[in-house]
Amino acid sequence: FARAARWVKVCERELGSASSELVVWEAVAHDADKFVALGHIATTSARPPSADIQNKFRLVNKAVLRVAQVCGGKFYSYNEWFIGDSFSLWGTPSPWGTFRTSLSGDAPGGPHYALDLRAFPAHLSHIKVVAVADFEAQPEAKPTKRYLSFKSGERLTITHYEAGNPWLTGYVDADPTRQGMFSDSHIQILDPAHSNLIALLRSQQR
C-alpha cells in the first residue's frame, strides 16, 4: 500500500440552495504507475481531504488488482440542487461502497480496478461462517466432488475458496468429519475481518 502524494480535484459543484459545495478528489501516489486508488473522496470544501482522512487512505498495488468495469451502476446524477455542468457518481467493482465520478451522465473512463483474489493465498485463513439456510447435498456423478449437507444455524469453517467460484470448501465445526463443498448463498460470514469475502468472490464472476 502507499499514501497519497497529492490530491487532484476531479469535480467541484456549488449547492444552489445553501452556502456549501461538493468537491471530489482523486489520490495520486508518488509511483502512480504502481499504485492506484480504488475510488474518489468527496469533501464539502475546496480544501483537500483532512489530515485524518489522508492518514487512513491508502492506494493499492496494481500487482493485487485486476482491470474491471464500473459495475456498481450509476447511483447519482446531477440535478437542480447543484450549480454548474452535469456530473454523475458511479459505484466501483469494490464491495466497500467506493465510487468514481463522471463529468457527464455517462460512465467514467477507465481503467478501473478491483481486488484480484487470485493474488491472496486462501489457505492462510480458516474463515468462520454460519448457515442461514439448509443445504442438501445432491448425488454427484464425479466422485472427485463431495458436497456438504447442513442445517440452518450450524457453524462451519471455510478452508478453501477460489476467485470467481461461488462454491466454497469447508467443514462443520461440531463435527469436522463432515466436510465438502457448499454454496456461498447459504452462509453468512461471522468474522468482521472477512465480512467482504462473499462480495469479493461475486465481483470476480463479472
JSON list of C-alpha atoms in Angstrom, two decimals:
[
{"chain": "A", "resi": 1, "resn": "PHE", "atom": "CA", "xyz": [0.00, 0.00, 0.00]},
{"chain": "A", "resi": 2, "resn": "ALA", "atom": "CA", "xyz": [1.02, 3.64, -0.45]},
{"chain": "A", "resi": 3, "resn": "ARG", "atom": "CA", "xyz": [-0.01, 7.02, 0.89]},
{"chain": "A", "resi": 4, "resn": "ALA", "atom": "CA", "xyz": [-1.26, 9.73, -1.44]},
{"chain": "A", "resi": 5, "resn": "ALA", "atom": "CA", "xyz": [1.47, 12.08, -2.61]},
{"chain": "A", "resi": 6, "resn": "ARG", "atom": "CA", "xyz": [-1.07, 14.60, -3.87]},
{"chain": "A", "resi": 7, "resn": "TRP", "atom": "CA", "xyz": [-4.81, 15.09, -4.31]},
{"chain": "A", "resi": 8, "resn": "VAL", "atom": "CA", "xyz": [-6.23, 16.06, -7.71]},
{"chain": "A", "resi": 9, "resn": "LYS", "atom": "CA", "xyz": [-9.56, 17.88, -7.87]},
{"chain": "A", "resi": 10, "resn": "VAL", "atom": "CA", "xyz": [-11.90, 15.91, -10.15]},
{"chain": "A", "resi": 11, "resn": "CYS", "atom": "CA", "xyz": [-15.14, 17.87, -9.80]},
{"chain": "A", "resi": 12, "resn": "GLU", "atom": "CA", "xyz": [-16.38, 20.94, -7.92]},
{"chain": "A", "resi": 13, "resn": "ARG", "atom": "CA", "xyz": [-20.03, 21.95, -7.76]},
{"chain": "A", "resi": 14, "resn": "GLU", "atom": "CA", "xyz": [-21.81, 24.59, -5.69]},
{"chain": "A", "resi": 15, "resn": "LEU", "atom": "CA", "xyz": [-25.01, 23.63, -3.91]},
{"chain": "A", "resi": 16, "resn": "GLY", "atom": "CA", "xyz": [-27.53, 26.19, -5.10]},
{"chain": "A", "resi": 17, "resn": "SER", "atom": "CA", "xyz": [-29.80, 26.18, -2.05]},
{"chain": "A", "resi": 18, "resn": "ALA", "atom": "CA", "xyz": [-27.07, 26.59, 0.59]},
{"chain": "A", "resi": 19, "resn": "SER", "atom": "CA", "xyz": [-23.64, 28.11, 1.08]},
{"chain": "A", "resi": 20, "resn": "SER", "atom": "CA", "xyz": [-21.81, 24.81, 0.59]},
{"chain": "A", "resi": 21, "resn": "GLU", "atom": "CA", "xyz": [-20.29, 22.80, -2.19]},
{"chain": "A", "resi": 22, "resn": "LEU", "atom": "CA", "xyz": [-19.34, 19.29, -3.23]},
{"chain": "A", "resi": 23, "resn": "VAL", "atom": "CA", "xyz": [-15.74, 18.67, -4.21]},
{"chain": "A", "resi": 24, "resn": "VAL", "atom": "CA", "xyz": [-14.47, 15.30, -5.44]},
{"chain": "A", "resi": 25, "resn": "TRP", "atom": "CA", "xyz": [-10.79, 14.33, -5.22]},
{"chain": "A", "resi": 26, "resn": "GLU", "atom": "CA", "xyz": [-8.57, 11.61, -6.61]},
{"chain": "A", "resi": 27, "resn": "ALA", "atom": "CA", "xyz": [-5.49, 10.44, -4.69]},
{"chain": "A", "resi": 28, "resn": "VAL", "atom": "CA", "xyz": [-2.24, 10.04, -6.64]},
{"chain": "A", "resi": 29, "resn": "ALA", "atom": "CA", "xyz": [0.80, 8.15, -5.37]},
{"chain": "A", "resi": 30, "resn": "HIS", "atom": "CA", "xyz": [4.47, 9.05, -5.91]},
{"chain": "A", "resi": 31, "resn": "ASP", "atom": "CA", "xyz": [4.72, 5.89, -8.02]},
{"chain": "A", "resi": 32, "resn": "ALA", "atom": "CA", "xyz": [1.49, 6.31, -9.97]},
{"chain": "A", "resi": 33, "resn": "ASP", "atom": "CA", "xyz": [2.44, 3.51, -12.37]},
{"chain": "A", "resi": 34, "resn": "LYS", "atom": "CA", "xyz": [2.47, 1.03, -9.48]},
{"chain": "A", "resi": 35, "resn": "PHE", "atom": "CA", "xyz": [-0.22, 2.21, -7.05]},
{"chain": "A", "resi": 36, "resn": "VAL", "atom": "CA", "xyz": [-3.83, 3.27, -7.72]},
{"chain": "A", "resi": 37, "resn": "ALA", "atom": "CA", "xyz": [-6.82, 4.49, -5.70]},
{"chain": "A", "resi": 38, "resn": "LEU", "atom": "CA", "xyz": [-9.92, 2.30, -5.84]},
{"chain": "A", "resi": 39, "resn": "GLY", "atom": "CA", "xyz": [-12.28, 5.27, -5.64]},
{"chain": "A", "resi": 40, "resn": "HIS", "atom": "CA", "xyz": [-12.69, 9.02, -5.19]},
{"chain": "A", "resi": 41, "resn": "ILE", "atom": "CA", "xyz": [-13.08, 11.06, -1.99]},
{"chain": "A", "resi": 42, "resn": "ALA", "atom": "CA", "xyz": [-15.76, 13.77, -1.60]},
{"chain": "A", "resi": 43, "resn": "THR", "atom": "CA", "xyz": [-15.49, 16.81, 0.67]},
{"chain": "A", "resi": 44, "resn": "THR", "atom": "CA", "xyz": [-17.66, 19.87, 1.26]},
{"chain": "A", "resi": 45, "resn": "SER", "atom": "CA", "xyz": [-14.91, 22.46, 0.82]},
{"chain": "A", "resi": 46, "resn": "ALA", "atom": "CA", "xyz": [-12.24, 23.38, -1.71]},
{"chain": "A", "resi": 47, "resn": "ARG", "atom": "CA", "xyz": [-9.55, 22.24, 0.70]},
{"chain": "A", "resi": 48, "resn": "PRO", "atom": "CA", "xyz": [-8.05, 18.75, 0.15]},
{"chain": "A", "resi": 49, "resn": "PRO", "atom": "CA", "xyz": [-9.25, 15.92, 2.42]},
{"chain": "A", "resi": 50, "resn": "SER", "atom": "CA", "xyz": [-8.48, 16.34, 6.11]},
{"chain": "A", "resi": 51, "resn": "ALA", "atom": "CA", "xyz": [-5.28, 15.05, 7.71]},
{"chain": "A", "resi": 52, "resn": "ASP", "atom": "CA", "xyz": [-7.29, 12.30, 9.40]},
{"chain": "A", "resi": 53, "resn": "ILE", "atom": "CA", "xyz": [-8.59, 11.01, 6.06]},
{"chain": "A", "resi": 54, "resn": "GLN", "atom": "CA", "xyz": [-5.17, 11.33, 4.45]},
{"chain": "A", "resi": 55, "resn": "ASN", "atom": "CA", "xyz": [-3.59, 9.29, 7.27]},
{"chain": "A", "resi": 56, "resn": "LYS", "atom": "CA", "xyz": [-6.13, 6.49, 6.77]},
{"chain": "A", "resi": 57, "resn": "PHE", "atom": "CA", "xyz": [-6.37, 6.47, 2.98]},
{"chain": "A", "resi": 58, "resn": "ARG", "atom": "CA", "xyz": [-4.13, 4.10, 1.05]},
{"chain": "A", "resi": 59, "resn": "LEU", "atom": "CA", "xyz": [-3.56, 3.36, -2.61]},
{"chain": "A", "resi": 60, "resn": "VAL", "atom": "CA", "xyz": [-3.30, -0.28, -3.67]},
{"chain": "A", "resi": 61, "resn": "ASN", "atom": "CA", "xyz": [-0.51, -2.01, -5.55]},
{"chain": "A", "resi": 62, "resn": "LYS", "atom": "CA", "xyz": [-1.66, -2.99, -9.06]},
{"chain": "A", "resi": 63, "resn": "ALA", "atom": "CA", "xyz": [0.01, -6.38, -8.54]},
{"chain": "A", "resi": 64, "resn": "VAL", "atom": "CA", "xyz": [-3.01, -7.48, -6.46]},
{"chain": "A", "resi": 65, "resn": "LEU", "atom": "CA", "xyz": [-5.62, -5.85, -8.72]},
{"chain": "A", "resi": 66, "resn": "ARG", "atom": "CA", "xyz": [-7.36, -6.74, -11.94]},
{"chain": "A", "resi": 67, "resn": "VAL", "atom": "CA", "xyz": [-8.81, -4.43, -14.58]},
{"chain": "A", "resi": 68, "resn": "ALA", "atom": "CA", "xyz": [-12.61, -4.33, -14.28]},
{"chain": "A", "resi": 69, "resn": "GLN", "atom": "CA", "xyz": [-15.59, -2.35, -15.46]},
{"chain": "A", "resi": 70, "resn": "VAL", "atom": "CA", "xyz": [-17.52, 0.10, -13.31]},
{"chain": "A", "resi": 71, "resn": "CYS", "atom": "CA", "xyz": [-20.06, -2.49, -12.22]},
{"chain": "A", "resi": 72, "resn": "GLY", "atom": "CA", "xyz": [-21.92, -0.85, -9.34]},
{"chain": "A", "resi": 73, "resn": "GLY", "atom": "CA", "xyz": [-24.05, 1.26, -11.66]},
{"chain": "A", "resi": 74, "resn": "LYS", "atom": "CA", "xyz": [-24.88, 4.95, -11.54]},
{"chain": "A", "resi": 75, "resn": "PHE", "atom": "CA", "xyz": [-26.28, 5.95, -8.16]},
{"chain": "A", "resi": 76, "resn": "TYR", "atom": "CA", "xyz": [-26.38, 9.72, -8.51]},
{"chain": "A", "resi": 77, "resn": "SER", "atom": "CA", "xyz": [-26.85, 12.16, -11.40]},
{"chain": "A", "resi": 78, "resn": "TYR", "atom": "CA", "xyz": [-26.68, 15.95, -11.45]},
{"chain": "A", "resi": 79, "resn": "ASN", "atom": "CA", "xyz": [-29.96, 17.69, -10.60]},
{"chain": "A", "resi": 80, "resn": "GLU", "atom": "CA", "xyz": [-31.23, 21.21, -9.98]},
{"chain": "A", "resi": 81, "resn": "TRP", "atom": "CA", "xyz": [-29.67, 21.34, -6.48]},
{"chain": "A", "resi": 82, "resn": "PHE", "atom": "CA", "xyz": [-26.21, 21.97, -7.94]},
{"chain": "A", "resi": 83, "resn": "ILE", "atom": "CA", "xyz": [-24.91, 24.88, -9.99]},
{"chain": "A", "resi": 84, "resn": "GLY", "atom": "CA", "xyz": [-22.66, 24.04, -12.96]},
{"chain": "A", "resi": 85, "resn": "ASP", "atom": "CA", "xyz": [-22.25, 21.35, -15.57]},
{"chain": "A", "resi": 86, "resn": "SER", "atom": "CA", "xyz": [-23.69, 17.88, -15.16]},
{"chain": "A", "resi": 87, "resn": "PHE", "atom": "CA", "xyz": [-21.88, 15.08, -13.35]},
{"chain": "A", "resi": 88, "resn": "SER", "atom": "CA", "xyz": [-22.67, 11.62, -12.02]},
{"chain": "A", "resi": 89, "resn": "LEU", "atom": "CA", "xyz": [-21.35, 9.21, -9.40]},
{"chain": "A", "resi": 90, "resn": "TRP", "atom": "CA", "xyz": [-20.81, 5.53, -10.19]},
{"chain": "A", "resi": 91, "resn": "GLY", "atom": "CA", "xyz": [-20.19, 2.53, -7.97]},
{"chain": "A", "resi": 92, "resn": "THR", "atom": "CA", "xyz": [-16.87, 0.73, -8.41]},
{"chain": "A", "resi": 93, "resn": "PRO", "atom": "CA", "xyz": [-16.13, -3.02, -8.58]},
{"chain": "A", "resi": 94, "resn": "SER", "atom": "CA", "xyz": [-15.23, -2.85, -4.88]},
{"chain": "A", "resi": 95, "resn": "PRO", "atom": "CA", "xyz": [-17.74, -4.05, -2.26]},
{"chain": "A", "resi": 96, "resn": "TRP", "atom": "CA", "xyz": [-16.82, -1.25, 0.13]},
{"chain": "A", "resi": 97, "resn": "GLY", "atom": "CA", "xyz": [-19.11, 1.42, -1.28]},
{"chain": "A", "resi": 98, "resn": "THR", "atom": "CA", "xyz": [-16.39, 3.34, -3.13]},
{"chain": "A", "resi": 99, "resn": "PHE", "atom": "CA", "xyz": [-17.30, 5.46, -6.15]},
{"chain": "A", "resi": 100, "resn": "ARG", "atom": "CA", "xyz": [-15.86, 7.25, -9.15]},
{"chain": "A", "resi": 101, "resn": "THR", "atom": "CA", "xyz": [-17.06, 10.49, -10.73]},
{"chain": "A", "resi": 102, "resn": "SER", "atom": "CA", "xyz": [-18.02, 11.23, -14.31]},
{"chain": "A", "resi": 103, "resn": "LEU", "atom": "CA", "xyz": [-18.29, 14.78, -15.65]},
{"chain": "A", "resi": 104, "resn": "SER", "atom": "CA", "xyz": [-21.34, 13.72, -17.64]},
{"chain": "A", "resi": 105, "resn": "GLY", "atom": "CA", "xyz": [-24.20, 11.26, -17.33]},
{"chain": "A", "resi": 106, "resn": "ASP", "atom": "CA", "xyz": [-22.08, 8.54, -18.91]},
{"chain": "A", "resi": 107, "resn": "ALA", "atom": "CA", "xyz": [-19.84, 6.07, -17.08]},
{"chain": "A", "resi": 108, "resn": "PRO", "atom": "CA", "xyz": [-16.39, 7.45, -16.20]},
{"chain": "A", "resi": 109, "resn": "GLY", "atom": "CA", "xyz": [-13.48, 6.45, -18.37]},
{"chain": "A", "resi": 110, "resn": "GLY", "atom": "CA", "xyz": [-11.15, 3.67, -17.24]},
{"chain": "A", "resi": 111, "resn": "PRO", "atom": "CA", "xyz": [-9.17, 1.79, -16.47]},
{"chain": "A", "resi": 112, "resn": "HIS", "atom": "CA", "xyz": [-10.95, 0.71, -13.28]},
{"chain": "A", "resi": 113, "resn": "TYR", "atom": "CA", "xyz": [-9.58, -1.80, -10.81]},
{"chain": "A", "resi": 114, "resn": "ALA", "atom": "CA", "xyz": [-10.84, -4.41, -8.35]},
{"chain": "A", "resi": 115, "resn": "LEU", "atom": "CA", "xyz": [-9.02, -6.74, -5.96]},
{"chain": "A", "resi": 116, "resn": "ASP", "atom": "CA", "xyz": [-7.86, -9.94, -7.65]},
{"chain": "A", "resi": 117, "resn": "LEU", "atom": "CA", "xyz": [-8.46, -12.76, -5.16]},
{"chain": "A", "resi": 118, "resn": "ARG", "atom": "CA", "xyz": [-6.02, -14.95, -7.06]},
{"chain": "A", "resi": 119, "resn": "ALA", "atom": "CA", "xyz": [-3.27, -12.82, -5.51]},
{"chain": "A", "resi": 120, "resn": "PHE", "atom": "CA", "xyz": [-4.24, -13.89, -1.99]},
{"chain": "A", "resi": 121, "resn": "PRO", "atom": "CA", "xyz": [-3.48, -17.39, -0.64]},
{"chain": "A", "resi": 122, "resn": "ALA", "atom": "CA", "xyz": [-6.82, -18.72, 0.58]},
{"chain": "A", "resi": 123, "resn": "HIS", "atom": "CA", "xyz": [-5.25, -21.39, 2.80]},
{"chain": "A", "resi": 124, "resn": "LEU", "atom": "CA", "xyz": [-3.80, -18.81, 5.19]},
{"chain": "A", "resi": 125, "resn": "SER", "atom": "CA", "xyz": [-7.16, -18.20, 6.88]},
{"chain": "A", "resi": 126, "resn": "HIS", "atom": "CA", "xyz": [-9.84, -20.54, 8.17]},
{"chain": "A", "resi": 127, "resn": "ILE", "atom": "CA", "xyz": [-12.93, -18.37, 7.87]},
{"chain": "A", "resi": 128, "resn": "LYS", "atom": "CA", "xyz": [-15.84, -18.90, 10.27]},
{"chain": "A", "resi": 129, "resn": "VAL", "atom": "CA", "xyz": [-19.38, -18.77, 8.91]},
{"chain": "A", "resi": 130, "resn": "VAL", "atom": "CA", "xyz": [-22.93, -19.70, 9.95]},
{"chain": "A", "resi": 131, "resn": "ALA", "atom": "CA", "xyz": [-25.52, -21.38, 7.74]},
{"chain": "A", "resi": 132, "resn": "VAL", "atom": "CA", "xyz": [-28.52, -19.14, 7.03]},
{"chain": "A", "resi": 133, "resn": "ALA", "atom": "CA", "xyz": [-30.44, -21.85, 5.14]},
{"chain": "A", "resi": 134, "resn": "ASP", "atom": "CA", "xyz": [-30.49, -25.63, 4.92]},
{"chain": "A", "resi": 135, "resn": "PHE", "atom": "CA", "xyz": [-28.27, -27.12, 2.23]},
{"chain": "A", "resi": 136, "resn": "GLU", "atom": "CA", "xyz": [-28.87, -30.66, 1.00]},
{"chain": "A", "resi": 137, "resn": "ALA", "atom": "CA", "xyz": [-26.06, -32.22, -0.99]},
{"chain": "A", "resi": 138, "resn": "GLN", "atom": "CA", "xyz": [-27.17, -33.89, -4.20]},
{"chain": "A", "resi": 139, "resn": "PRO", "atom": "CA", "xyz": [-25.53, -37.03, -5.61]},
{"chain": "A", "resi": 140, "resn": "GLU", "atom": "CA", "xyz": [-22.64, -36.04, -7.85]},
{"chain": "A", "resi": 141, "resn": "ALA", "atom": "CA", "xyz": [-21.66, -38.00, -10.93]},
{"chain": "A", "resi": 142, "resn": "LYS", "atom": "CA", "xyz": [-18.00, -37.08, -10.49]},
{"chain": "A", "resi": 143, "resn": "PRO", "atom": "CA", "xyz": [-16.52, -38.94, -7.47]},
{"chain": "A", "resi": 144, "resn": "THR", "atom": "CA", "xyz": [-13.89, -36.23, -7.07]},
{"chain": "A", "resi": 145, "resn": "LYS", "atom": "CA", "xyz": [-16.56, -33.77, -5.91]},
{"chain": "A", "resi": 146, "resn": "ARG", "atom": "CA", "xyz": [-18.08, -34.06, -2.46]},
{"chain": "A", "resi": 147, "resn": "TYR", "atom": "CA", "xyz": [-20.83, -31.72, -1.30]},
{"chain": "A", "resi": 148, "resn": "LEU", "atom": "CA", "xyz": [-21.64, -30.92, 2.32]},
{"chain": "A", "resi": 149, "resn": "SER", "atom": "CA", "xyz": [-25.15, -31.04, 3.79]},
{"chain": "A", "resi": 150, "resn": "PHE", "atom": "CA", "xyz": [-26.01, -28.85, 6.78]},
{"chain": "A", "resi": 151, "resn": "LYS", "atom": "CA", "xyz": [-28.90, -27.19, 8.58]},
{"chain": "A", "resi": 152, "resn": "SER", "atom": "CA", "xyz": [-29.59, -23.51, 9.11]},
{"chain": "A", "resi": 153, "resn": "GLY", "atom": "CA", "xyz": [-27.81, -22.30, 12.24]},
{"chain": "A", "resi": 154, "resn": "GLU", "atom": "CA", "xyz": [-24.90, -24.73, 12.05]},
{"chain": "A", "resi": 155, "resn": "ARG", "atom": "CA", "xyz": [-21.45, -23.17, 12.17]},
{"chain": "A", "resi": 156, "resn": "LEU", "atom": "CA", "xyz": [-18.86, -24.02, 9.55]},
{"chain": "A", "resi": 157, "resn": "THR", "atom": "CA", "xyz": [-15.26, -23.21, 8.70]},
{"chain": "A", "resi": 158, "resn": "ILE", "atom": "CA", "xyz": [-14.22, -22.33, 5.14]},
{"chain": "A", "resi": 159, "resn": "THR", "atom": "CA", "xyz": [-10.90, -23.95, 4.30]},
{"chain": "A", "resi": 160, "resn": "HIS", "atom": "CA", "xyz": [-10.69, -23.07, 0.60]},
{"chain": "A", "resi": 161, "resn": "TYR", "atom": "CA", "xyz": [-12.20, -20.64, -1.89]},
{"chain": "A", "resi": 162, "resn": "GLU", "atom": "CA", "xyz": [-11.34, -19.55, -5.42]},
{"chain": "A", "resi": 163, "resn": "ALA", "atom": "CA", "xyz": [-11.88, -16.27, -7.23]},
{"chain": "A", "resi": 164, "resn": "GLY", "atom": "CA", "xyz": [-14.99, -16.35, -9.39]},
{"chain": "A", "resi": 165, "resn": "ASN", "atom": "CA", "xyz": [-16.26, -19.60, -7.89]},
{"chain": "A", "resi": 166, "resn": "PRO", "atom": "CA", "xyz": [-19.46, -19.49, -5.75]},
{"chain": "A", "resi": 167, "resn": "TRP", "atom": "CA", "xyz": [-18.63, -22.93, -4.29]},
{"chain": "A", "resi": 168, "resn": "LEU", "atom": "CA", "xyz": [-16.65, -22.99, -1.06]},
{"chain": "A", "resi": 169, "resn": "THR", "atom": "CA", "xyz": [-14.96, -25.91, 0.70]},
{"chain": "A", "resi": 170, "resn": "GLY", "atom": "CA", "xyz": [-15.09, -26.46, 4.45]},
{"chain": "A", "resi": 171, "resn": "TYR", "atom": "CA", "xyz": [-16.38, -28.50, 7.37]},
{"chain": "A", "resi": 172, "resn": "VAL", "atom": "CA", "xyz": [-19.00, -28.36, 10.13]},
{"chain": "A", "resi": 173, "resn": "ASP", "atom": "CA", "xyz": [-17.43, -27.11, 13.38]},
{"chain": "A", "resi": 174, "resn": "ALA", "atom": "CA", "xyz": [-19.39, -29.51, 15.59]},
{"chain": "A", "resi": 175, "resn": "ASP", "atom": "CA", "xyz": [-18.22, -32.49, 13.51]},
{"chain": "A", "resi": 176, "resn": "PRO", "atom": "CA", "xyz": [-15.09, -31.80, 11.40]},
{"chain": "A", "resi": 177, "resn": "THR", "atom": "CA", "xyz": [-15.50, -35.18, 9.69]},
{"chain": "A", "resi": 178, "resn": "ARG", "atom": "CA", "xyz": [-18.43, -33.61, 7.80]},
{"chain": "A", "resi": 179, "resn": "GLN", "atom": "CA", "xyz": [-16.50, -31.94, 5.01]},
{"chain": "A", "resi": 180, "resn": "GLY", "atom": "CA", "xyz": [-17.24, -30.87, 1.48]},
{"chain": "A", "resi": 181, "resn": "MET", "atom": "CA", "xyz": [-18.34, -28.12, -0.92]},
{"chain": "A", "resi": 182, "resn": "PHE", "atom": "CA", "xyz": [-21.26, -25.74, -0.41]},
{"chain": "A", "resi": 183, "resn": "SER", "atom": "CA", "xyz": [-22.71, -22.60, -1.98]},
{"chain": "A", "resi": 184, "resn": "ASP", "atom": "CA", "xyz": [-21.84, -19.12, -0.75]},
{"chain": "A", "resi": 185, "resn": "SER", "atom": "CA", "xyz": [-25.56, -18.21, -0.92]},
{"chain": "A", "resi": 186, "resn": "HIS", "atom": "CA", "xyz": [-26.31, -20.42, 2.11]},
{"chain": "A", "resi": 187, "resn": "ILE", "atom": "CA", "xyz": [-23.87, -18.90, 4.61]},
{"chain": "A", "resi": 188, "resn": "GLN", "atom": "CA", "xyz": [-23.04, -15.68, 6.42]},
{"chain": "A", "resi": 189, "resn": "ILE", "atom": "CA", "xyz": [-19.54, -14.58, 7.43]},
{"chain": "A", "resi": 190, "resn": "LEU", "atom": "CA", "xyz": [-19.05, -14.33, 11.21]},
{"chain": "A", "resi": 191, "resn": "ASP", "atom": "CA", "xyz": [-15.63, -12.70, 11.41]},
{"chain": "A", "resi": 192, "resn": "PRO", "atom": "CA", "xyz": [-15.84, -8.95, 10.65]},
{"chain": "A", "resi": 193, "resn": "ALA", "atom": "CA", "xyz": [-12.30, -9.12, 9.24]},
{"chain": "A", "resi": 194, "resn": "HIS", "atom": "CA", "xyz": [-13.66, -11.30, 6.39]},
{"chain": "A", "resi": 195, "resn": "SER", "atom": "CA", "xyz": [-17.04, -9.58, 6.02]},
{"chain": "A", "resi": 196, "resn": "ASN", "atom": "CA", "xyz": [-16.38, -8.60, 2.40]},
{"chain": "A", "resi": 197, "resn": "LEU", "atom": "CA", "xyz": [-15.26, -12.03, 1.21]},
{"chain": "A", "resi": 198, "resn": "ILE", "atom": "CA", "xyz": [-18.54, -13.06, -0.44]},
{"chain": "A", "resi": 199, "resn": "ALA", "atom": "CA", "xyz": [-18.90, -9.72, -2.21]},
{"chain": "A", "resi": 200, "resn": "LEU", "atom": "CA", "xyz": [-15.33, -10.03, -3.45]},
{"chain": "A", "resi": 201, "resn": "LEU", "atom": "CA", "xyz": [-15.92, -13.56, -4.71]},
{"chain": "A", "resi": 202, "resn": "ARG", "atom": "CA", "xyz": [-19.03, -12.48, -6.58]},
{"chain": "A", "resi": 203, "resn": "SER", "atom": "CA", "xyz": [-17.29, -9.44, -8.06]},
{"chain": "A", "resi": 204, "resn": "GLN", "atom": "CA", "xyz": [-14.76, -11.77, -9.66]},
{"chain": "A", "resi": 205, "resn": "GLN", "atom": "CA", "xyz": [-17.57, -13.53, -11.53]},
{"chain": "A", "resi": 206, "resn": "ARG", "atom": "CA", "xyz": [-18.44, -10.48, -13.59]}
]
